[in-house]
């Protein structure tokens, strides 16, 4: 039956075999016999101290909150070719050299293909075991046969459980396999890393419960054609989600970015339509270049942005038309954030406006001036968090001037120009 006769929902019925029904009856009876848990006052509950160990990658440890927690279940997503398998194979090689026994399960590649990548990444070690298998029961049998310290599943959408009569990658299969892996990780204190496919919208493919069940969710960002990759945490039960790991893709795999200062801008090549600002990626300030192109429209005007929220761009353009009387309604406006970075904070609003005005007037901005500030719907330029950290980075990079909404509380060698509203930005924009 495709439709439930009781609730009227479609595709909510699940066909079970005789063995599966017997298994459910057995587990239900055993759970009914077990004594129920008793609630305790929170003052009587003891603290649980997590012991971490290093993955061998400074940037990955930073995103995880200090290292890998035994018994944790971590999900890594990202577009194809971004470096998910490369990073985890590199990490497993590091852990194997440190004396741990690793199992790398791949349902997409053969052991020979992984061996070729391991040769390139210098990840060959006798403690690193490869298993090309898509059956969850076979994977669990291998884990019981030999005691492992670390497990990698590449990927969750290729595994299937014989107890669930559906195709690999389906909602039921992903939910069942994730639950079994979570149960195994907690009972054996085995850290497990799972690679997940993503949809065209950029989210993890499969049911949303997959992200709810795991302890940590990490996403790879960046242009696959660029050497820089960003690993961002979206959920972490053992640490903060504010940190971002920055990697460089080389021939021998992903490396921790030693120095990313100056990677996202070039002082010598700034032209009309380019403006500089400082964004916070976790606890680290990064100077980036925002590029704008304003051109006459020969039809319906287009608004497009790469690395910046398109809805926010539309809001800023409407604000410029109202406050500065700019006829942007007859112009195409394009925004690009250099380096493949995606801006997730409003602190770059002022730099976006500066880049748009620079392109509209076809006048080059000063290469020694940066723009910091959030722009409201009323045209007011508001203060931003972590201002002192941003100013220290500006001073370290050798910049001389900054346009911002208020004077900093601490003294700085950078010359500050205060612009409290958008109307005043024109006075300071070409200083």
mmCIF file of C-alpha atoms in Angstrom, residues 89-409:
data_model
loop_
_atom_site.group_PDB
_atom_site.id
_atom_site.type_symbol
_atom_site.label_atom_id
_atom_site.label_comp_id
_atom_site.label_asym_id
_atom_site.label_seq_id
_atom_site.Cartn_x
_atom_site.Cartn_y
_atom_site.Cartn_z
ATOM 1 C CA UNK A 89 43.084 10.074 3.851
ATOM 2 C CA UNK A 90 45.843 12.496 4.834
ATOM 3 C CA UNK A 91 44.559 12.537 8.432
ATOM 4 C CA UNK A 92 44.338 8.743 8.599
ATOM 5 C CA UNK A 93 47.936 8.526 7.387
ATOM 6 C CA UNK A 94 49.001 10.904 10.163
ATOM 7 C CA UNK A 95 47.116 8.902 12.791
ATOM 8 C CA UNK A 96 48.546 5.600 11.522
ATOM 9 C CA UNK A 97 52.078 6.971 11.841
ATOM 10 C CA UNK A 98 51.287 8.004 15.418
ATOM 11 C CA UNK A 99 50.556 4.348 16.305
ATOM 12 C CA UNK A 100 46.766 4.141 15.888
ATOM 13 C CA UNK A 101 44.987 1.461 13.895
ATOM 14 C CA UNK A 102 42.728 2.955 11.205
ATOM 15 C CA UNK A 103 39.947 1.502 9.041
ATOM 16 C CA UNK A 104 39.078 3.420 5.864
ATOM 17 C CA UNK A 105 35.812 2.172 4.321
ATOM 18 C CA UNK A 106 35.079 3.240 0.747
ATOM 19 C CA UNK A 107 31.946 2.406 -1.187
ATOM 20 C CA UNK A 108 32.848 4.574 -4.183
ATOM 21 C CA UNK A 109 36.447 3.628 -4.970
ATOM 22 C CA UNK A 110 38.396 0.403 -5.049
ATOM 23 C CA UNK A 111 41.313 -0.244 -2.710
ATOM 24 C CA UNK A 112 43.677 0.182 -5.662
ATOM 25 C CA UNK A 113 42.362 3.666 -6.404
ATOM 26 C CA UNK A 114 42.764 4.702 -2.780
ATOM 27 C CA UNK A 115 46.266 3.236 -2.813
ATOM 28 C CA UNK A 116 47.212 5.509 -5.739
ATOM 29 C CA UNK A 117 45.978 8.563 -3.846
ATOM 30 C CA UNK A 118 47.778 7.406 -0.693
ATOM 31 C CA UNK A 119 51.038 7.244 -2.662
ATOM 32 C CA UNK A 120 50.565 10.867 -3.711
ATOM 33 C CA UNK A 121 49.608 11.986 -0.200
ATOM 34 C CA UNK A 122 52.394 10.024 1.520
ATOM 35 C CA UNK A 123 49.758 8.239 3.613
ATOM 36 C CA UNK A 124 50.988 4.656 3.229
ATOM 37 C CA UNK A 125 51.345 2.861 6.547
ATOM 38 C CA UNK A 126 50.826 -0.700 7.696
ATOM 39 C CA UNK A 127 48.365 0.427 10.376
ATOM 40 C CA UNK A 128 46.026 1.950 7.773
ATOM 41 C CA UNK A 129 43.538 -0.696 6.572
ATOM 42 C CA UNK A 130 41.362 -0.277 3.466
ATOM 43 C CA UNK A 131 37.951 -1.899 2.992
ATOM 44 C CA UNK A 132 35.940 -1.529 -0.236
ATOM 45 C CA UNK A 133 32.479 -2.467 1.007
ATOM 46 C CA UNK A 134 28.934 -1.083 0.883
ATOM 47 C CA UNK A 135 27.286 -3.474 3.370
ATOM 48 C CA UNK A 136 26.997 -2.078 6.892
ATOM 49 C CA UNK A 137 26.924 -5.575 8.390
ATOM 50 C CA UNK A 138 30.257 -6.415 6.706
ATOM 51 C CA UNK A 139 31.786 -3.204 8.053
ATOM 52 C CA UNK A 140 30.615 -3.983 11.590
ATOM 53 C CA UNK A 141 31.991 -7.533 11.303
ATOM 54 C CA UNK A 142 35.381 -6.118 10.340
ATOM 55 C CA UNK A 143 35.269 -3.743 13.318
ATOM 56 C CA UNK A 144 34.531 -6.676 15.620
ATOM 57 C CA UNK A 145 37.261 -8.821 14.047
ATOM 58 C CA UNK A 146 40.055 -6.321 14.659
ATOM 59 C CA UNK A 147 40.182 -3.546 17.239
ATOM 60 C CA UNK A 148 40.437 -0.187 15.461
ATOM 61 C CA UNK A 149 41.068 3.275 16.884
ATOM 62 C CA UNK A 150 39.542 5.354 14.071
ATOM 63 C CA UNK A 151 36.952 4.794 11.320
ATOM 64 C CA UNK A 152 36.250 6.682 8.076
ATOM 65 C CA UNK A 153 33.085 6.078 6.002
ATOM 66 C CA UNK A 154 33.349 7.323 2.391
ATOM 67 C CA UNK A 155 30.483 7.913 1.870
ATOM 68 C CA UNK A 156 27.291 7.453 3.923
ATOM 69 C CA UNK A 157 25.117 7.496 0.771
ATOM 70 C CA UNK A 158 26.806 4.367 -0.633
ATOM 71 C CA UNK A 159 26.280 2.143 2.419
ATOM 72 C CA UNK A 160 23.211 -0.030 2.864
ATOM 73 C CA UNK A 161 21.863 -2.233 5.636
ATOM 74 C CA UNK A 162 20.461 -5.657 4.839
ATOM 75 C CA UNK A 163 17.817 -5.149 7.529
ATOM 76 C CA UNK A 164 16.266 -2.225 5.614
ATOM 77 C CA UNK A 165 14.612 -3.083 2.260
ATOM 78 C CA UNK A 166 15.454 0.080 0.328
ATOM 79 C CA UNK A 167 18.149 1.333 -2.020
ATOM 80 C CA UNK A 168 21.461 2.783 -0.785
ATOM 81 C CA UNK A 169 21.231 6.516 -0.214
ATOM 82 C CA UNK A 170 17.515 6.489 0.531
ATOM 83 C CA UNK A 171 16.097 8.288 3.552
ATOM 84 C CA UNK A 172 15.453 5.060 5.456
ATOM 85 C CA UNK A 173 18.902 3.631 4.749
ATOM 86 C CA UNK A 174 20.772 6.791 5.740
ATOM 87 C CA UNK A 175 18.780 7.114 8.954
ATOM 88 C CA UNK A 176 19.296 3.459 9.908
ATOM 89 C CA UNK A 177 23.020 3.424 9.124
ATOM 90 C CA UNK A 178 23.668 6.692 10.961
ATOM 91 C CA UNK A 179 21.897 5.374 14.051
ATOM 92 C CA UNK A 180 23.920 2.141 13.994
ATOM 93 C CA UNK A 181 27.195 4.030 13.563
ATOM 94 C CA UNK A 182 26.283 6.392 16.387
ATOM 95 C CA UNK A 183 25.433 3.497 18.684
ATOM 96 C CA UNK A 184 28.706 1.753 17.807
ATOM 97 C CA UNK A 185 30.776 4.926 18.276
ATOM 98 C CA UNK A 186 29.337 5.617 21.741
ATOM 99 C CA UNK A 187 29.545 2.033 22.971
ATOM 100 C CA UNK A 188 33.124 1.441 21.767
ATOM 101 C CA UNK A 189 34.435 5.027 22.179
ATOM 102 C CA UNK A 190 35.429 4.863 18.512
ATOM 103 C CA UNK A 191 35.712 8.204 16.664
ATOM 104 C CA UNK A 192 33.983 7.976 13.275
ATOM 105 C CA UNK A 193 34.236 10.426 10.371
ATOM 106 C CA UNK A 194 31.507 10.283 7.707
ATOM 107 C CA UNK A 195 31.673 11.858 4.255
ATOM 108 C CA UNK A 196 28.322 13.051 2.924
ATOM 109 C CA UNK A 197 27.237 14.058 -0.565
ATOM 110 C CA UNK A 198 25.560 17.440 -0.986
ATOM 111 C CA UNK A 199 22.595 18.562 -3.053
ATOM 112 C CA UNK A 200 22.679 21.285 -5.709
ATOM 113 C CA UNK A 201 21.526 23.733 -2.999
ATOM 114 C CA UNK A 202 24.685 22.931 -1.019
ATOM 115 C CA UNK A 203 23.137 21.003 1.904
ATOM 116 C CA UNK A 204 23.889 17.421 2.921
ATOM 117 C CA UNK A 205 21.929 14.952 0.799
ATOM 118 C CA UNK A 206 19.497 12.749 2.657
ATOM 119 C CA UNK A 207 17.240 13.337 5.652
ATOM 120 C CA UNK A 208 17.823 16.334 7.911
ATOM 121 C CA UNK A 209 17.936 13.933 10.847
ATOM 122 C CA UNK A 210 21.411 12.939 9.634
ATOM 123 C CA UNK A 211 22.799 16.286 10.769
ATOM 124 C CA UNK A 212 20.798 16.145 14.003
ATOM 125 C CA UNK A 213 22.168 12.730 14.997
ATOM 126 C CA UNK A 214 25.876 13.355 14.495
ATOM 127 C CA UNK A 215 28.013 15.288 16.984
ATOM 128 C CA UNK A 216 29.813 17.542 14.513
ATOM 129 C CA UNK A 217 28.922 18.860 11.051
ATOM 130 C CA UNK A 218 31.693 20.371 8.894
ATOM 131 C CA UNK A 219 31.356 21.880 5.421
ATOM 132 C CA UNK A 220 34.081 22.451 2.842
ATOM 133 C CA UNK A 221 33.814 25.777 1.023
ATOM 134 C CA UNK A 222 35.771 27.418 -1.757
ATOM 135 C CA UNK A 223 36.239 27.238 -5.481
ATOM 136 C CA UNK A 224 37.488 23.835 -6.645
ATOM 137 C CA UNK A 225 39.596 25.686 -9.226
ATOM 138 C CA UNK A 226 41.367 27.660 -6.491
ATOM 139 C CA UNK A 227 44.038 26.257 -4.209
ATOM 140 C CA UNK A 228 42.396 27.629 -1.045
ATOM 141 C CA UNK A 229 39.759 25.638 0.845
ATOM 142 C CA UNK A 230 37.764 26.623 3.919
ATOM 143 C CA UNK A 231 36.459 24.065 6.408
ATOM 144 C CA UNK A 232 33.633 25.594 8.426
ATOM 145 C CA UNK A 233 31.893 24.088 11.438
ATOM 146 C CA UNK A 234 28.075 24.299 11.489
ATOM 147 C CA UNK A 235 27.509 22.111 14.541
ATOM 148 C CA UNK A 236 29.856 20.946 17.281
ATOM 149 C CA UNK A 237 28.763 19.373 20.552
ATOM 150 C CA UNK A 238 32.327 19.430 21.853
ATOM 151 C CA UNK A 239 33.399 22.951 20.938
ATOM 152 C CA UNK A 240 32.601 26.238 19.264
ATOM 153 C CA UNK A 241 31.282 26.607 15.720
ATOM 154 C CA UNK A 242 32.983 29.971 15.243
ATOM 155 C CA UNK A 243 36.318 28.637 13.994
ATOM 156 C CA UNK A 244 37.213 28.065 10.349
ATOM 157 C CA UNK A 245 40.070 25.943 9.017
ATOM 158 C CA UNK A 246 41.969 27.208 5.978
ATOM 159 C CA UNK A 247 43.774 24.726 3.726
ATOM 160 C CA UNK A 248 45.825 24.870 0.552
ATOM 161 C CA UNK A 249 45.463 22.231 -2.144
ATOM 162 C CA UNK A 250 48.814 20.995 -3.451
ATOM 163 C CA UNK A 251 49.910 18.031 -5.485
ATOM 164 C CA UNK A 252 50.542 16.066 -2.298
ATOM 165 C CA UNK A 253 47.104 16.880 -0.847
ATOM 166 C CA UNK A 254 45.606 19.471 1.453
ATOM 167 C CA UNK A 255 48.055 21.358 3.647
ATOM 168 C CA UNK A 256 47.378 23.704 6.516
ATOM 169 C CA UNK A 257 47.589 27.275 5.255
ATOM 170 C CA UNK A 258 50.784 28.647 6.783
ATOM 171 C CA UNK A 259 50.045 32.275 5.966
ATOM 172 C CA UNK A 260 46.912 33.545 4.240
ATOM 173 C CA UNK A 261 47.653 37.253 4.692
ATOM 174 C CA UNK A 262 47.511 38.998 1.342
ATOM 175 C CA UNK A 263 45.990 35.985 -0.447
ATOM 176 C CA UNK A 264 42.651 37.687 -1.106
ATOM 177 C CA UNK A 265 43.780 41.089 -2.377
ATOM 178 C CA UNK A 266 46.532 42.811 -4.331
ATOM 179 C CA UNK A 267 47.313 46.431 -3.504
ATOM 180 C CA UNK A 268 49.122 46.967 -6.775
ATOM 181 C CA UNK A 269 46.197 45.837 -8.960
ATOM 182 C CA UNK A 270 43.249 47.645 -7.361
ATOM 183 C CA UNK A 271 41.141 49.319 -10.033
ATOM 184 C CA UNK A 272 37.847 51.164 -10.199
ATOM 185 C CA UNK A 273 35.160 48.980 -8.626
ATOM 186 C CA UNK A 274 37.427 47.367 -6.011
ATOM 187 C CA UNK A 275 37.242 48.025 -2.251
ATOM 188 C CA UNK A 276 38.996 46.387 0.695
ATOM 189 C CA UNK A 277 37.536 45.316 4.025
ATOM 190 C CA UNK A 278 38.293 42.950 6.919
ATOM 191 C CA UNK A 279 36.041 39.998 7.750
ATOM 192 C CA UNK A 280 36.265 37.615 10.696
ATOM 193 C CA UNK A 281 36.630 33.933 9.892
ATOM 194 C CA UNK A 282 36.258 32.459 13.338
ATOM 195 C CA UNK A 283 38.756 34.251 15.549
ATOM 196 C CA UNK A 284 40.964 35.313 12.636
ATOM 197 C CA UNK A 285 40.649 38.588 10.711
ATOM 198 C CA UNK A 286 41.217 38.407 6.938
ATOM 199 C CA UNK A 287 41.614 41.331 4.543
ATOM 200 C CA UNK A 288 39.594 40.675 1.375
ATOM 201 C CA UNK A 289 38.801 42.500 -1.831
ATOM 202 C CA UNK A 290 35.228 43.160 -2.948
ATOM 203 C CA UNK A 291 34.758 43.811 -6.653
ATOM 204 C CA UNK A 292 31.764 45.588 -8.219
ATOM 205 C CA UNK A 293 30.717 46.150 -11.808
ATOM 206 C CA UNK A 294 28.025 48.737 -12.592
ATOM 207 C CA UNK A 295 27.044 48.890 -16.269
ATOM 208 C CA UNK A 296 24.112 50.329 -18.192
ATOM 209 C CA UNK A 297 21.281 47.891 -18.658
ATOM 210 C CA UNK A 298 19.692 47.224 -22.050
ATOM 211 C CA UNK A 299 16.605 45.567 -20.644
ATOM 212 C CA UNK A 300 15.615 44.318 -17.235
ATOM 213 C CA UNK A 301 18.464 45.316 -14.816
ATOM 214 C CA UNK A 302 20.317 42.369 -13.296
ATOM 215 C CA UNK A 303 21.605 42.051 -9.745
ATOM 216 C CA UNK A 304 24.013 39.192 -9.185
ATOM 217 C CA UNK A 305 26.550 38.431 -6.461
ATOM 218 C CA UNK A 306 29.158 35.748 -5.846
ATOM 219 C CA UNK A 307 30.168 35.243 -2.220
ATOM 220 C CA UNK A 308 27.704 37.871 -0.955
ATOM 221 C CA UNK A 309 24.006 37.673 -0.074
ATOM 222 C CA UNK A 310 21.999 38.689 -3.141
ATOM 223 C CA UNK A 311 19.044 39.899 -1.057
ATOM 224 C CA UNK A 312 21.332 42.178 0.937
ATOM 225 C CA UNK A 313 22.789 43.535 -2.299
ATOM 226 C CA UNK A 314 19.295 44.446 -3.504
ATOM 227 C CA UNK A 315 18.642 46.225 -0.193
ATOM 228 C CA UNK A 316 21.854 48.282 -0.454
ATOM 229 C CA UNK A 317 21.061 49.310 -4.037
ATOM 230 C CA UNK A 318 17.591 50.505 -3.023
ATOM 231 C CA UNK A 319 19.186 52.459 -0.171
ATOM 232 C CA UNK A 320 21.664 54.146 -2.523
ATOM 233 C CA UNK A 321 18.853 55.178 -4.869
ATOM 234 C CA UNK A 322 16.868 56.738 -2.015
ATOM 235 C CA UNK A 323 19.683 58.394 -0.009
ATOM 236 C CA UNK A 324 22.103 59.412 -2.780
ATOM 237 C CA UNK A 325 19.653 59.730 -5.712
ATOM 238 C CA UNK A 326 21.684 57.342 -7.852
ATOM 239 C CA UNK A 327 19.718 55.989 -10.865
ATOM 240 C CA UNK A 328 20.845 52.413 -10.280
ATOM 241 C CA UNK A 329 17.462 51.119 -11.411
ATOM 242 C CA UNK A 330 18.701 51.389 -15.011
ATOM 243 C CA UNK A 331 22.049 49.668 -14.358
ATOM 244 C CA UNK A 332 23.227 46.085 -14.065
ATOM 245 C CA UNK A 333 25.134 45.513 -10.788
ATOM 246 C CA UNK A 334 27.464 42.572 -10.173
ATOM 247 C CA UNK A 335 29.370 41.844 -6.943
ATOM 248 C CA UNK A 336 32.226 39.370 -6.476
ATOM 249 C CA UNK A 337 34.249 38.461 -3.370
ATOM 250 C CA UNK A 338 37.776 37.506 -4.399
ATOM 251 C CA UNK A 339 39.379 34.234 -3.329
ATOM 252 C CA UNK A 340 36.181 32.166 -3.253
ATOM 253 C CA UNK A 341 35.278 33.326 0.265
ATOM 254 C CA UNK A 342 31.614 33.657 1.184
ATOM 255 C CA UNK A 343 30.797 36.592 3.464
ATOM 256 C CA UNK A 344 28.412 35.642 6.288
ATOM 257 C CA UNK A 345 28.508 38.882 8.309
ATOM 258 C CA UNK A 346 27.127 42.387 7.558
ATOM 259 C CA UNK A 347 30.429 44.104 8.429
ATOM 260 C CA UNK A 348 31.295 44.243 4.707
ATOM 261 C CA UNK A 349 28.252 46.357 3.751
ATOM 262 C CA UNK A 350 30.232 49.591 3.670
ATOM 263 C CA UNK A 351 32.902 48.071 1.421
ATOM 264 C CA UNK A 352 30.197 46.818 -0.975
ATOM 265 C CA UNK A 353 28.743 50.335 -1.216
ATOM 266 C CA UNK A 354 32.222 51.804 -1.747
ATOM 267 C CA UNK A 355 32.928 49.334 -4.556
ATOM 268 C CA UNK A 356 29.575 50.111 -6.214
ATOM 269 C CA UNK A 357 30.189 53.883 -6.066
ATOM 270 C CA UNK A 358 33.726 53.419 -7.379
ATOM 271 C CA UNK A 359 32.501 51.435 -10.373
ATOM 272 C CA UNK A 360 29.556 53.779 -10.995
ATOM 273 C CA UNK A 361 31.824 56.841 -11.090
ATOM 274 C CA UNK A 362 34.690 54.905 -12.703
ATOM 275 C CA UNK A 363 37.092 56.280 -10.103
ATOM 276 C CA UNK A 364 39.749 54.194 -8.386
ATOM 277 C CA UNK A 365 39.758 53.978 -4.590
ATOM 278 C CA UNK A 366 42.884 54.423 -2.499
ATOM 279 C CA UNK A 367 44.801 51.166 -2.097
ATOM 280 C CA UNK A 368 45.628 52.167 1.503
ATOM 281 C CA UNK A 369 42.017 52.631 2.664
ATOM 282 C CA UNK A 370 39.661 49.988 4.050
ATOM 283 C CA UNK A 371 35.930 50.173 4.768
ATOM 284 C CA UNK A 372 34.276 48.697 7.874
ATOM 285 C CA UNK A 373 30.642 48.975 8.897
ATOM 286 C CA UNK A 374 27.145 47.535 8.785
ATOM 287 C CA UNK A 375 24.554 49.563 6.868
ATOM 288 C CA UNK A 376 20.958 49.694 8.133
ATOM 289 C CA UNK A 377 17.781 50.315 6.143
ATOM 290 C CA UNK A 378 17.702 53.888 7.427
ATOM 291 C CA UNK A 379 21.125 54.618 5.956
ATOM 292 C CA UNK A 380 22.858 54.562 9.336
ATOM 293 C CA UNK A 381 26.317 52.951 9.489
ATOM 294 C CA UNK A 382 26.519 50.819 12.611
ATOM 295 C CA UNK A 383 29.413 49.451 14.634
ATOM 296 C CA UNK A 384 30.727 45.940 14.110
ATOM 297 C CA UNK A 385 32.119 43.336 16.533
ATOM 298 C CA UNK A 386 35.827 42.555 17.017
ATOM 299 C CA UNK A 387 36.847 46.016 15.814
ATOM 300 C CA UNK A 388 40.200 46.020 17.629
ATOM 301 C CA UNK A 389 41.205 42.685 16.082
ATOM 302 C CA UNK A 390 40.370 43.999 12.634
ATOM 303 C CA UNK A 391 42.335 47.204 13.212
ATOM 304 C CA UNK A 392 45.379 45.225 14.361
ATOM 305 C CA UNK A 393 45.223 43.182 11.169
ATOM 306 C CA UNK A 394 44.886 46.380 9.104
ATOM 307 C CA UNK A 395 47.957 47.820 10.809
ATOM 308 C CA UNK A 396 49.925 44.570 10.366
ATOM 309 C CA UNK A 397 49.167 44.541 6.628
ATOM 310 C CA UNK A 398 50.549 48.064 6.281
ATOM 311 C CA UNK A 399 47.334 49.964 5.546
ATOM 312 C CA UNK A 400 47.123 53.591 6.603
ATOM 313 C CA UNK A 401 43.430 54.593 6.597
ATOM 314 C CA UNK A 402 40.083 53.106 7.479
ATOM 315 C CA UNK A 403 36.508 54.388 7.155
ATOM 316 C CA UNK A 404 34.362 53.176 10.052
ATOM 317 C CA UNK A 405 31.213 54.205 11.987
ATOM 318 C CA UNK A 406 32.890 55.270 15.273
ATOM 319 C CA UNK A 407 36.281 55.990 16.759
ATOM 320 C CA UNK A 408 37.978 52.924 18.291
ATOM 321 C CA UNK A 409 38.239 52.760 22.071
#
